[in-house]
């Protein structure tokens, strides 16, 4: 079991996501970006197919932040960081959830905003593999991996780790490779990885990893880019690693979109109900049908994500 230090609070800010709505209202513990109310006479937040979150922990009045994922494009990430006035120089670390380009592509040029320094970047060694999705129609979607050379040129210190990693003085946990235990979360059958001169099945996407914070008196907050391991496996793995069974919140992608994954929407909802997840913020690759079912099933826990939203636990 990992000795994860509890924190007084954690804030998860959506820096890049698939959706932005400047008219969304806030709520208790949910702060929408103020440009939604004030003025259009300046740069606006943008949405793109990708994910990035700023995770800030608070303990004894001190705040520390990491950037989890970098979205799809340098323009999207850089624009949103600038609009939100987030200085990359204040980051303590960067974590990449997995090797798909919509989670790391925006990191190019990050040093131009924050300056080059030996900032640690935590990544699973499997993330370097070249991948693709091979559709039954014959169409293919290539998913280029990150470049270690390019990341190091940004001044980042690459830290490869398959297992759990503690950051922020033991107050934030990178899950490492997620244990697969649920019967229905079996992976992405049309996903492949480069193997020599050819391709081989890569349904499990084993580099999938997430962030875990233990908020004193509330429980675990888990931030997951795509949950290729399965959102239920992600939460059960977080409890296994920490010994904490109370789940205060889940923020990020469920990967329940499309004909392959929509059949497991209902088992996922049932498991989330059993786990009594306090807040559910289903972003990025969750899918329209799954997002609406989550809103129906958990009306008191559901929070509609939008770029610039800050959820405080």
GROMACS .gro file of C-alpha atoms in nm:
model
  313
    1UNK     CA    1   0.000   0.000   0.000
    2UNK     CA    2   0.123   0.351  -0.086
    3UNK     CA    3   0.154   0.606   0.196
    4UNK     CA    4  -0.038   0.893   0.036
    5UNK     CA    5  -0.043   1.204   0.256
    6UNK     CA    6  -0.392   1.358   0.294
    7UNK     CA    7  -0.442   1.717   0.183
    8UNK     CA    8  -0.678   1.987   0.302
    9UNK     CA    9  -0.825   2.043  -0.046
   10UNK     CA   10  -0.763   1.982  -0.414
   11UNK     CA   11  -0.869   2.187  -0.717
   12UNK     CA   12  -0.895   2.033  -1.063
   13UNK     CA   13  -0.896   2.289  -1.345
   14UNK     CA   14  -0.995   2.174  -1.695
   15UNK     CA   15  -0.732   2.330  -1.922
   16UNK     CA   16  -0.816   2.133  -2.240
   17UNK     CA   17  -1.133   1.935  -2.307
   18UNK     CA   18  -1.372   1.859  -2.593
   19UNK     CA   19  -1.636   2.108  -2.476
   20UNK     CA   20  -1.662   2.472  -2.378
   21UNK     CA   21  -1.978   2.661  -2.277
   22UNK     CA   22  -1.926   3.019  -2.169
   23UNK     CA   23  -2.276   3.046  -2.019
   24UNK     CA   24  -2.257   2.758  -1.772
   25UNK     CA   25  -2.339   2.861  -1.417
   26UNK     CA   26  -2.123   2.766  -1.123
   27UNK     CA   27  -2.235   2.581  -0.813
   28UNK     CA   28  -2.103   2.492  -0.471
   29UNK     CA   29  -1.746   2.377  -0.526
   30UNK     CA   30  -1.768   2.448  -0.900
   31UNK     CA   31  -1.620   2.768  -1.041
   32UNK     CA   32  -1.666   2.862  -1.406
   33UNK     CA   33  -1.408   3.079  -1.580
   34UNK     CA   34  -1.497   3.447  -1.525
   35UNK     CA   35  -1.470   3.540  -1.894
   36UNK     CA   36  -1.800   3.358  -1.932
   37UNK     CA   37  -1.966   3.648  -1.755
   38UNK     CA   38  -1.747   3.953  -1.798
   39UNK     CA   39  -1.647   4.039  -2.155
   40UNK     CA   40  -1.577   3.912  -2.504
   41UNK     CA   41  -1.317   4.182  -2.563
   42UNK     CA   42  -1.018   3.952  -2.516
   43UNK     CA   43  -0.893   3.607  -2.608
   44UNK     CA   44  -1.131   3.321  -2.533
   45UNK     CA   45  -1.081   2.966  -2.412
   46UNK     CA   46  -1.093   2.703  -2.685
   47UNK     CA   47  -1.202   2.339  -2.691
   48UNK     CA   48  -1.039   2.059  -2.888
   49UNK     CA   49  -1.036   1.681  -2.895
   50UNK     CA   50  -0.791   1.636  -2.611
   51UNK     CA   51  -0.748   1.654  -2.236
   52UNK     CA   52  -0.537   1.850  -1.992
   53UNK     CA   53  -0.597   1.934  -1.627
   54UNK     CA   54  -0.418   2.148  -1.372
   55UNK     CA   55  -0.430   1.967  -1.037
   56UNK     CA   56  -0.354   2.185  -0.734
   57UNK     CA   57  -0.331   2.047  -0.382
   58UNK     CA   58  -0.355   2.256  -0.065
   59UNK     CA   59  -0.199   2.170   0.268
   60UNK     CA   60  -0.144   2.405   0.563
   61UNK     CA   61  -0.214   2.707   0.343
   62UNK     CA   62   0.040   2.611   0.076
   63UNK     CA   63  -0.053   2.525  -0.283
   64UNK     CA   64   0.136   2.306  -0.531
   65UNK     CA   65   0.036   2.214  -0.887
   66UNK     CA   66   0.106   1.959  -1.157
   67UNK     CA   67  -0.012   1.955  -1.518
   68UNK     CA   68  -0.176   1.627  -1.616
   69UNK     CA   69  -0.168   1.580  -1.993
   70UNK     CA   70  -0.118   1.844  -2.259
   71UNK     CA   71  -0.412   1.827  -2.496
   72UNK     CA   72  -0.386   1.776  -2.872
   73UNK     CA   73  -0.220   2.092  -3.005
   74UNK     CA   74   0.038   2.344  -2.881
   75UNK     CA   75  -0.201   2.622  -2.983
   76UNK     CA   76  -0.487   2.490  -2.771
   77UNK     CA   77  -0.283   2.433  -2.456
   78UNK     CA   78  -0.082   2.755  -2.487
   79UNK     CA   79  -0.393   2.964  -2.555
   80UNK     CA   80  -0.586   2.830  -2.259
   81UNK     CA   81  -0.295   2.858  -2.017
   82UNK     CA   82  -0.247   3.220  -2.128
   83UNK     CA   83  -0.616   3.309  -2.102
   84UNK     CA   84  -0.636   3.152  -1.757
   85UNK     CA   85  -0.308   3.323  -1.660
   86UNK     CA   86  -0.148   2.994  -1.555
   87UNK     CA   87   0.230   3.032  -1.552
   88UNK     CA   88   0.402   2.700  -1.633
   89UNK     CA   89   0.695   2.821  -1.425
   90UNK     CA   90   0.484   2.750  -1.117
   91UNK     CA   91   0.437   2.382  -1.197
   92UNK     CA   92   0.608   2.115  -0.988
   93UNK     CA   93   0.573   1.834  -1.243
   94UNK     CA   94   0.397   1.713  -1.559
   95UNK     CA   95   0.233   1.372  -1.594
   96UNK     CA   96   0.129   1.208  -1.921
   97UNK     CA   97  -0.166   0.971  -1.885
   98UNK     CA   98  -0.077   0.759  -2.190
   99UNK     CA   99   0.092   0.788  -2.528
  100UNK     CA  100  -0.197   0.902  -2.751
  101UNK     CA  101  -0.135   1.237  -2.918
  102UNK     CA  102  -0.451   1.403  -2.782
  103UNK     CA  103  -0.289   1.386  -2.438
  104UNK     CA  104   0.066   1.501  -2.511
  105UNK     CA  105   0.062   1.696  -2.840
  106UNK     CA  106   0.019   2.035  -2.674
  107UNK     CA  107   0.335   2.013  -2.465
  108UNK     CA  108   0.548   2.134  -2.755
  109UNK     CA  109   0.644   2.495  -2.691
  110UNK     CA  110   0.556   2.485  -2.321
  111UNK     CA  111   0.907   2.600  -2.233
  112UNK     CA  112   0.853   2.917  -2.433
  113UNK     CA  113   0.594   3.019  -2.173
  114UNK     CA  114   0.757   2.894  -1.856
  115UNK     CA  115   1.125   2.890  -1.939
  116UNK     CA  116   1.346   2.583  -1.958
  117UNK     CA  117   1.408   2.411  -1.627
  118UNK     CA  118   1.451   2.054  -1.513
  119UNK     CA  119   1.082   1.992  -1.454
  120UNK     CA  120   1.006   1.622  -1.404
  121UNK     CA  121   0.771   1.457  -1.653
  122UNK     CA  122   0.632   1.122  -1.538
  123UNK     CA  123   0.544   0.874  -1.812
  124UNK     CA  124   0.487   0.500  -1.842
  125UNK     CA  125   0.753   0.339  -2.068
  126UNK     CA  126   0.479   0.188  -2.285
  127UNK     CA  127   0.371   0.538  -2.393
  128UNK     CA  128   0.653   0.560  -2.649
  129UNK     CA  129   0.494   0.296  -2.878
  130UNK     CA  130   0.347   0.401  -3.210
  131UNK     CA  131  -0.025   0.316  -3.218
  132UNK     CA  132  -0.322   0.320  -3.450
  133UNK     CA  133  -0.692   0.240  -3.450
  134UNK     CA  134  -0.779   0.002  -3.734
  135UNK     CA  135  -1.151   0.035  -3.812
  136UNK     CA  136  -1.348  -0.254  -3.966
  137UNK     CA  137  -1.402  -0.037  -4.277
  138UNK     CA  138  -1.029  -0.043  -4.345
  139UNK     CA  139  -0.980   0.317  -4.237
  140UNK     CA  140  -0.699   0.385  -3.989
  141UNK     CA  141  -0.635   0.658  -3.735
  142UNK     CA  142  -0.267   0.696  -3.651
  143UNK     CA  143  -0.182   0.798  -3.294
  144UNK     CA  144   0.176   0.925  -3.290
  145UNK     CA  145   0.356   0.887  -2.957
  146UNK     CA  146   0.547   1.158  -2.773
  147UNK     CA  147   0.910   1.217  -2.866
  148UNK     CA  148   1.155   1.182  -2.581
  149UNK     CA  149   1.402   1.404  -2.766
  150UNK     CA  150   1.144   1.679  -2.811
  151UNK     CA  151   1.030   1.661  -2.449
  152UNK     CA  152   1.387   1.683  -2.321
  153UNK     CA  153   1.446   1.976  -2.557
  154UNK     CA  154   1.164   2.150  -2.370
  155UNK     CA  155   1.376   2.121  -2.056
  156UNK     CA  156   1.174   1.833  -1.912
  157UNK     CA  157   1.338   1.556  -1.711
  158UNK     CA  158   1.172   1.236  -1.832
  159UNK     CA  159   1.092   0.991  -1.551
  160UNK     CA  160   0.982   0.648  -1.677
  161UNK     CA  161   0.785   0.441  -1.427
  162UNK     CA  162   0.548   0.145  -1.464
  163UNK     CA  163   0.438   0.150  -1.103
  164UNK     CA  164   0.307   0.418  -0.865
  165UNK     CA  165   0.494   0.747  -0.821
  166UNK     CA  166   0.446   0.998  -0.539
  167UNK     CA  167   0.474   1.370  -0.620
  168UNK     CA  168   0.428   1.696  -0.428
  169UNK     CA  169   0.594   1.573  -0.109
  170UNK     CA  170   0.386   1.256  -0.102
  171UNK     CA  171   0.052   1.433  -0.150
  172UNK     CA  172  -0.026   1.331  -0.507
  173UNK     CA  173  -0.005   0.979  -0.647
  174UNK     CA  174   0.050   0.880  -1.008
  175UNK     CA  175  -0.117   0.540  -1.028
  176UNK     CA  176   0.117   0.376  -1.275
  177UNK     CA  177  -0.017   0.074  -1.460
  178UNK     CA  178  -0.375   0.002  -1.351
  179UNK     CA  179  -0.474  -0.343  -1.226
  180UNK     CA  180  -0.755  -0.490  -1.440
  181UNK     CA  181  -1.017  -0.667  -1.229
  182UNK     CA  182  -1.363  -0.590  -1.368
  183UNK     CA  183  -1.523  -0.852  -1.593
  184UNK     CA  184  -1.664  -0.607  -1.850
  185UNK     CA  185  -1.376  -0.363  -1.905
  186UNK     CA  186  -1.179  -0.567  -2.157
  187UNK     CA  187  -1.002  -0.300  -2.361
  188UNK     CA  188  -1.007  -0.158  -2.712
  189UNK     CA  189  -1.017  -0.451  -2.959
  190UNK     CA  190  -0.932  -0.250  -3.273
  191UNK     CA  191  -0.632  -0.075  -3.116
  192UNK     CA  192  -0.288  -0.181  -3.244
  193UNK     CA  193   0.076  -0.101  -3.169
  194UNK     CA  194   0.387  -0.110  -3.384
  195UNK     CA  195   0.586  -0.432  -3.351
  196UNK     CA  196   0.898  -0.443  -3.566
  197UNK     CA  197   0.793  -0.391  -3.928
  198UNK     CA  198   0.429  -0.469  -3.857
  199UNK     CA  199   0.149  -0.420  -3.608
  200UNK     CA  200   0.015  -0.629  -3.322
  201UNK     CA  201  -0.305  -0.613  -3.116
  202UNK     CA  202  -0.276  -0.369  -2.824
  203UNK     CA  203  -0.625  -0.371  -2.668
  204UNK     CA  204  -0.520  -0.302  -2.308
  205UNK     CA  205  -0.314   0.017  -2.360
  206UNK     CA  206  -0.118  -0.068  -2.047
  207UNK     CA  207   0.045   0.275  -2.016
  208UNK     CA  208  -0.289   0.421  -1.903
  209UNK     CA  209  -0.238   0.593  -1.565
  210UNK     CA  210  -0.418   0.850  -1.353
  211UNK     CA  211  -0.373   1.091  -1.062
  212UNK     CA  212  -0.499   1.026  -0.709
  213UNK     CA  213  -0.535   1.271  -0.419
  214UNK     CA  214  -0.671   1.191  -0.072
  215UNK     CA  215  -0.869   1.485   0.068
  216UNK     CA  216  -0.895   1.469   0.446
  217UNK     CA  217  -1.246   1.385   0.559
  218UNK     CA  218  -1.376   1.344   0.202
  219UNK     CA  219  -1.187   1.061   0.035
  220UNK     CA  220  -1.008   1.009  -0.295
  221UNK     CA  221  -1.023   1.241  -0.595
  222UNK     CA  222  -0.917   1.062  -0.914
  223UNK     CA  223  -0.832   1.240  -1.240
  224UNK     CA  224  -0.813   1.015  -1.546
  225UNK     CA  225  -0.738   1.118  -1.904
  226UNK     CA  226  -0.912   0.840  -2.098
  227UNK     CA  227  -0.952   0.549  -1.854
  228UNK     CA  228  -0.843   0.296  -2.115
  229UNK     CA  229  -0.810   0.057  -1.821
  230UNK     CA  230  -1.183   0.115  -1.756
  231UNK     CA  231  -1.318   0.382  -1.522
  232UNK     CA  232  -1.425   0.120  -1.268
  233UNK     CA  233  -1.082  -0.043  -1.273
  234UNK     CA  234  -0.929   0.303  -1.228
  235UNK     CA  235  -1.128   0.365  -0.909
  236UNK     CA  236  -1.080   0.017  -0.766
  237UNK     CA  237  -0.708   0.042  -0.834
  238UNK     CA  238  -0.693   0.377  -0.654
  239UNK     CA  239  -0.856   0.219  -0.348
  240UNK     CA  240  -0.622  -0.080  -0.368
  241UNK     CA  241  -0.314   0.141  -0.378
  242UNK     CA  242  -0.417   0.372  -0.093
  243UNK     CA  243  -0.643   0.162   0.127
  244UNK     CA  244  -0.902   0.440   0.105
  245UNK     CA  245  -1.246   0.318  -0.006
  246UNK     CA  246  -1.431   0.649  -0.001
  247UNK     CA  247  -1.434   0.818  -0.345
  248UNK     CA  248  -1.497   1.193  -0.334
  249UNK     CA  249  -1.481   1.244  -0.708
  250UNK     CA  250  -1.387   1.127  -1.055
  251UNK     CA  251  -1.279   1.380  -1.320
  252UNK     CA  252  -1.196   1.294  -1.680
  253UNK     CA  253  -1.266   1.053  -1.961
  254UNK     CA  254  -1.469   0.732  -1.931
  255UNK     CA  255  -1.406   0.619  -2.293
  256UNK     CA  256  -1.760   0.493  -2.336
  257UNK     CA  257  -1.827   0.636  -2.682
  258UNK     CA  258  -1.907   0.435  -2.993
  259UNK     CA  259  -2.052   0.093  -3.067
  260UNK     CA  260  -1.767  -0.097  -2.898
  261UNK     CA  261  -1.803   0.072  -2.560
  262UNK     CA  262  -2.167   0.180  -2.531
  263UNK     CA  263  -2.273  -0.173  -2.420
  264UNK     CA  264  -2.073  -0.126  -2.097
  265UNK     CA  265  -2.232   0.207  -2.003
  266UNK     CA  266  -2.490   0.043  -1.775
  267UNK     CA  267  -2.243  -0.185  -1.589
  268UNK     CA  268  -2.022   0.119  -1.538
  269UNK     CA  269  -2.312   0.318  -1.392
  270UNK     CA  270  -2.399   0.031  -1.159
  271UNK     CA  271  -2.041   0.008  -1.034
  272UNK     CA  272  -2.017   0.385  -0.979
  273UNK     CA  273  -2.338   0.364  -0.776
  274UNK     CA  274  -2.191   0.084  -0.565
  275UNK     CA  275  -1.876   0.289  -0.513
  276UNK     CA  276  -2.090   0.591  -0.409
  277UNK     CA  277  -1.875   0.838  -0.606
  278UNK     CA  278  -1.934   1.185  -0.462
  279UNK     CA  279  -1.887   1.394  -0.778
  280UNK     CA  280  -1.872   1.280  -1.140
  281UNK     CA  281  -1.716   1.510  -1.403
  282UNK     CA  282  -1.717   1.309  -1.730
  283UNK     CA  283  -1.495   1.480  -1.985
  284UNK     CA  284  -1.312   1.421  -2.313
  285UNK     CA  285  -1.385   1.072  -2.453
  286UNK     CA  286  -1.685   0.982  -2.234
  287UNK     CA  287  -1.931   1.013  -2.522
  288UNK     CA  288  -2.272   1.176  -2.561
  289UNK     CA  289  -2.482   0.876  -2.457
  290UNK     CA  290  -2.269   0.796  -2.152
  291UNK     CA  291  -2.257   1.160  -2.040
  292UNK     CA  292  -2.635   1.187  -2.051
  293UNK     CA  293  -2.683   0.857  -1.870
  294UNK     CA  294  -2.441   0.972  -1.599
  295UNK     CA  295  -2.638   1.295  -1.563
  296UNK     CA  296  -2.963   1.099  -1.534
  297UNK     CA  297  -2.828   0.839  -1.293
  298UNK     CA  298  -2.638   1.077  -1.065
  299UNK     CA  299  -2.815   1.416  -1.074
  300UNK     CA  300  -2.665   1.530  -0.744
  301UNK     CA  301  -2.311   1.417  -0.828
  302UNK     CA  302  -2.295   1.510  -1.198
  303UNK     CA  303  -2.102   1.821  -1.304
  304UNK     CA  304  -2.105   1.927  -1.670
  305UNK     CA  305  -1.742   1.983  -1.769
  306UNK     CA  306  -1.630   2.285  -1.969
  307UNK     CA  307  -1.286   2.424  -2.043
  308UNK     CA  308  -1.184   2.662  -1.764
  309UNK     CA  309  -1.403   2.497  -1.500
  310UNK     CA  310  -1.246   2.454  -1.156
  311UNK     CA  311  -1.385   2.180  -0.932
  312UNK     CA  312  -1.282   2.206  -0.567
  313UNK     CA  313  -1.295   1.912  -0.330
   0.00000   0.00000   0.00000
